[in-house]
């Protein structure tokens, strides 16, 4: 009878097939032939006495048993990577590449300014910022860390809160002198507003005050799906912009922008807390630990 130890390699190969999406793609990653990969998966199925994958000429589909097995095999592979990373944790000098994904505005305006000093302090650590608003799969895309606005780490990930993220509605003093200052969210319907524009919902701005909640449909002549563009539009007197507060700090401090409706909470999907997320791993490599510690300290100094 097979023992679990005899099937460890087959379990890892099975997880690789699911992650890669096909036997041939997994074979390329593993440096073996597709037939060898197929034999190992078949051997695991025989050992478990269940069908793990439904095969067709175009794609693979996990069976119910396959879905259950995949999660456990993925955990097994992650544990193996932790073991192999132990040598890194014993190294006195952090080194290697750190890959981090994060939303565009947060990456450009919050994280990027910290990186020159980090690279100077840790000359053997390289950094790749993956600036994207889509949700990156850390496991499938070999990303070490991710920063996302969220209420709490999603299942399967560990994390630590970095900083709160609020949204403000701002305009230039020139615009407000010309068009007036909104005193209630409903007043925004009479103004030119700079909004995201990726979805019809982006035109519906939500506000909360105590137990009251108001949604107003805004309109405007200039729409942009990048906060820095909306920020510049507001500075150019084009209207009232909805912006994450970390983008408006300098403009508000200098008087170039004025925040309105501050007695209301502007509710958006982007607001909440920016979390630093990573696979649960008790043995974080030194390169990751120093990056995390450096960023946390930097944000405490800049935004604390």
mmCIF file of N, CA, C and O in Angstrom, residues 28-64:
data_model
loop_
_atom_site.group_PDB
_atom_site.id
_atom_site.type_symbol
_atom_site.label_atom_id
_atom_site.label_comp_id
_atom_site.label_asym_id
_atom_site.label_seq_id
_atom_site.Cartn_x
_atom_site.Cartn_y
_atom_site.Cartn_z
ATOM 1 N N UNK A 28 6.285 22.128 -19.152
ATOM 2 C CA UNK A 28 7.289 23.141 -19.489
ATOM 3 C C UNK A 28 7.883 23.742 -18.223
ATOM 4 O O UNK A 28 9.092 23.977 -18.137
ATOM 5 N N UNK A 29 7.040 24.005 -17.221
ATOM 6 C CA UNK A 29 7.539 24.566 -15.970
ATOM 7 C C UNK A 29 8.448 23.596 -15.227
ATOM 8 O O UNK A 29 9.434 23.994 -14.612
ATOM 9 N N UNK A 30 8.108 22.309 -15.302
ATOM 10 C CA UNK A 30 8.861 21.304 -14.554
ATOM 11 C C UNK A 30 10.046 20.742 -15.324
ATOM 12 O O UNK A 30 10.876 20.025 -14.760
ATOM 13 N N UNK A 31 10.103 21.033 -16.611
ATOM 14 C CA UNK A 31 11.212 20.534 -17.422
ATOM 15 C C UNK A 31 11.125 19.063 -17.744
ATOM 16 O O UNK A 31 12.153 18.387 -17.872
ATOM 17 N N UNK A 32 9.892 18.539 -17.869
ATOM 18 C CA UNK A 32 9.682 17.124 -18.210
ATOM 19 C C UNK A 32 8.684 17.063 -19.368
ATOM 20 O O UNK A 32 8.214 18.080 -19.873
ATOM 21 N N UNK A 33 8.340 15.862 -19.786
ATOM 22 C CA UNK A 33 7.404 15.694 -20.889
ATOM 23 C C UNK A 33 5.965 15.689 -20.373
ATOM 24 O O UNK A 33 5.703 15.323 -19.219
ATOM 25 N N UNK A 34 5.006 16.081 -21.217
ATOM 26 C CA UNK A 34 3.597 16.025 -20.804
ATOM 27 C C UNK A 34 3.161 14.623 -20.401
ATOM 28 O O UNK A 34 2.354 14.461 -19.480
ATOM 29 N N UNK A 35 3.690 13.600 -21.078
ATOM 30 C CA UNK A 35 3.296 12.234 -20.729
ATOM 31 C C UNK A 35 3.777 11.869 -19.328
ATOM 32 O O UNK A 35 3.091 11.154 -18.588
ATOM 33 N N UNK A 36 4.941 12.363 -18.940
ATOM 34 C CA UNK A 36 5.441 12.104 -17.590
ATOM 35 C C UNK A 36 4.548 12.762 -16.543
ATOM 36 O O UNK A 36 4.246 12.165 -15.502
ATOM 37 N N UNK A 37 4.111 13.995 -16.832
ATOM 38 C CA UNK A 37 3.206 14.695 -15.917
ATOM 39 C C UNK A 37 1.891 13.936 -15.815
ATOM 40 O O UNK A 37 1.341 13.739 -14.725
ATOM 41 N N UNK A 38 1.361 13.481 -16.958
ATOM 42 C CA UNK A 38 0.096 12.748 -16.975
ATOM 43 C C UNK A 38 0.198 11.463 -16.161
ATOM 44 O O UNK A 38 -0.725 11.099 -15.416
ATOM 45 N N UNK A 39 1.320 10.776 -16.253
ATOM 46 C CA UNK A 39 1.505 9.528 -15.504
ATOM 47 C C UNK A 39 1.516 9.793 -14.002
ATOM 48 O O UNK A 39 0.951 9.025 -13.213
ATOM 49 N N UNK A 40 2.154 10.892 -13.593
ATOM 50 C CA UNK A 40 2.213 11.181 -12.160
ATOM 51 C C UNK A 40 0.839 11.529 -11.597
ATOM 52 O O UNK A 40 0.493 11.125 -10.491
ATOM 53 N N UNK A 41 0.051 12.288 -12.358
ATOM 54 C CA UNK A 41 -1.299 12.609 -11.902
ATOM 55 C C UNK A 41 -2.147 11.338 -11.856
ATOM 56 O O UNK A 41 -2.907 11.110 -10.911
ATOM 57 N N UNK A 42 -2.006 10.491 -12.880
ATOM 58 C CA UNK A 42 -2.751 9.226 -12.894
ATOM 59 C C UNK A 42 -2.346 8.337 -11.719
ATOM 60 O O UNK A 42 -3.190 7.660 -11.120
ATOM 61 N N UNK A 43 -1.072 8.354 -11.371
ATOM 62 C CA UNK A 43 -0.603 7.554 -10.241
ATOM 63 C C UNK A 43 -1.208 8.052 -8.933
ATOM 64 O O UNK A 43 -1.585 7.266 -8.055
ATOM 65 N N UNK A 44 -1.335 9.390 -8.806
ATOM 66 C CA UNK A 44 -1.954 9.940 -7.609
ATOM 67 C C UNK A 44 -3.437 9.574 -7.545
ATOM 68 O O UNK A 44 -3.951 9.212 -6.475
ATOM 69 N N UNK A 45 -4.120 9.637 -8.686
ATOM 70 C CA UNK A 45 -5.528 9.251 -8.723
ATOM 71 C C UNK A 45 -5.698 7.788 -8.326
ATOM 72 O O UNK A 45 -6.635 7.437 -7.592
ATOM 73 N N UNK A 46 -4.791 6.954 -8.805
ATOM 74 C CA UNK A 46 -4.875 5.529 -8.458
ATOM 75 C C UNK A 46 -4.648 5.319 -6.970
ATOM 76 O O UNK A 46 -5.310 4.487 -6.328
ATOM 77 N N UNK A 47 -3.716 6.076 -6.395
ATOM 78 C CA UNK A 47 -3.435 5.932 -4.968
ATOM 79 C C UNK A 47 -4.615 6.389 -4.116
ATOM 80 O O UNK A 47 -4.887 5.821 -3.056
ATOM 81 N N UNK A 48 -5.329 7.424 -4.615
ATOM 82 C CA UNK A 48 -6.456 7.969 -3.851
ATOM 83 C C UNK A 48 -7.779 7.286 -4.184
ATOM 84 O O UNK A 48 -8.783 7.500 -3.493
ATOM 85 N N UNK A 49 -7.780 6.530 -5.279
ATOM 86 C CA UNK A 49 -8.998 5.860 -5.744
ATOM 87 C C UNK A 49 -10.107 6.859 -6.084
ATOM 88 O O UNK A 49 -11.289 6.603 -5.849
ATOM 89 N N UNK A 50 -9.723 8.016 -6.617
ATOM 90 C CA UNK A 50 -10.693 9.028 -7.054
ATOM 91 C C UNK A 50 -10.194 9.662 -8.342
ATOM 92 O O UNK A 50 -9.006 9.607 -8.664
ATOM 93 N N UNK A 51 -11.130 10.261 -9.054
ATOM 94 C CA UNK A 51 -10.790 11.034 -10.246
ATOM 95 C C UNK A 51 -10.564 12.472 -9.815
ATOM 96 O O UNK A 51 -11.428 13.081 -9.172
ATOM 97 N N UNK A 52 -9.411 13.036 -10.125
ATOM 98 C CA UNK A 52 -9.093 14.403 -9.713
ATOM 99 C C UNK A 52 -9.378 15.422 -10.801
ATOM 100 O O UNK A 52 -9.746 16.567 -10.507
ATOM 101 N N UNK A 53 -9.203 15.026 -12.045
ATOM 102 C CA UNK A 53 -9.355 15.947 -13.173
ATOM 103 C C UNK A 53 -10.223 15.331 -14.245
ATOM 104 O O UNK A 53 -10.086 14.143 -14.558
ATOM 105 N N UNK A 54 -11.120 16.159 -14.800
ATOM 106 C CA UNK A 54 -11.840 15.776 -16.005
ATOM 107 C C UNK A 54 -11.072 16.349 -17.176
ATOM 108 O O UNK A 54 -10.860 17.557 -17.265
ATOM 109 N N UNK A 55 -10.627 15.493 -18.080
ATOM 110 C CA UNK A 55 -9.776 15.924 -19.177
ATOM 111 C C UNK A 55 -10.578 16.055 -20.462
ATOM 112 O O UNK A 55 -11.450 15.254 -20.750
ATOM 113 N N UNK A 56 -10.275 17.081 -21.237
ATOM 114 C CA UNK A 56 -10.829 17.227 -22.582
ATOM 115 C C UNK A 56 -9.714 17.741 -23.471
ATOM 116 O O UNK A 56 -8.618 18.054 -23.003
ATOM 117 N N UNK A 57 -9.976 17.853 -24.752
ATOM 118 C CA UNK A 57 -8.931 18.311 -25.673
ATOM 119 C C UNK A 57 -8.600 19.778 -25.453
ATOM 120 O O UNK A 57 -7.526 20.235 -25.833
ATOM 121 N N UNK A 58 -9.510 20.542 -24.844
ATOM 122 C CA UNK A 58 -9.294 21.976 -24.697
ATOM 123 C C UNK A 58 -8.875 22.400 -23.300
ATOM 124 O O UNK A 58 -8.096 23.326 -23.129
ATOM 125 N N UNK A 59 -9.430 21.779 -22.271
ATOM 126 C CA UNK A 59 -9.139 22.267 -20.937
ATOM 127 C C UNK A 59 -9.308 21.162 -19.904
ATOM 128 O O UNK A 59 -9.835 20.075 -20.192
ATOM 129 N N UNK A 60 -8.855 21.467 -18.713
ATOM 130 C CA UNK A 60 -9.004 20.572 -17.580
ATOM 131 C C UNK A 60 -10.027 21.157 -16.607
ATOM 132 O O UNK A 60 -10.148 22.368 -16.490
ATOM 133 N N UNK A 61 -10.738 20.282 -15.937
ATOM 134 C CA UNK A 61 -11.698 20.731 -14.936
ATOM 135 C C UNK A 61 -11.539 19.874 -13.690
ATOM 136 O O UNK A 61 -11.481 18.646 -13.774
ATOM 137 N N UNK A 62 -11.439 20.537 -12.545
ATOM 138 C CA UNK A 62 -11.314 19.810 -11.292
ATOM 139 C C UNK A 62 -12.627 19.125 -10.929
ATOM 140 O O UNK A 62 -13.704 19.724 -11.049
ATOM 141 N N UNK A 63 -12.554 17.886 -10.498
ATOM 142 C CA UNK A 63 -13.716 17.229 -9.921
ATOM 143 C C UNK A 63 -13.894 17.746 -8.489
ATOM 144 O O UNK A 63 -13.065 18.503 -7.979
ATOM 145 N N UNK A 64 -14.968 17.331 -7.842
ATOM 146 C CA UNK A 64 -15.176 17.741 -6.456
ATOM 147 C C UNK A 64 -14.024 17.251 -5.575
ATOM 148 O O UNK A 64 -13.494 17.986 -4.748
#
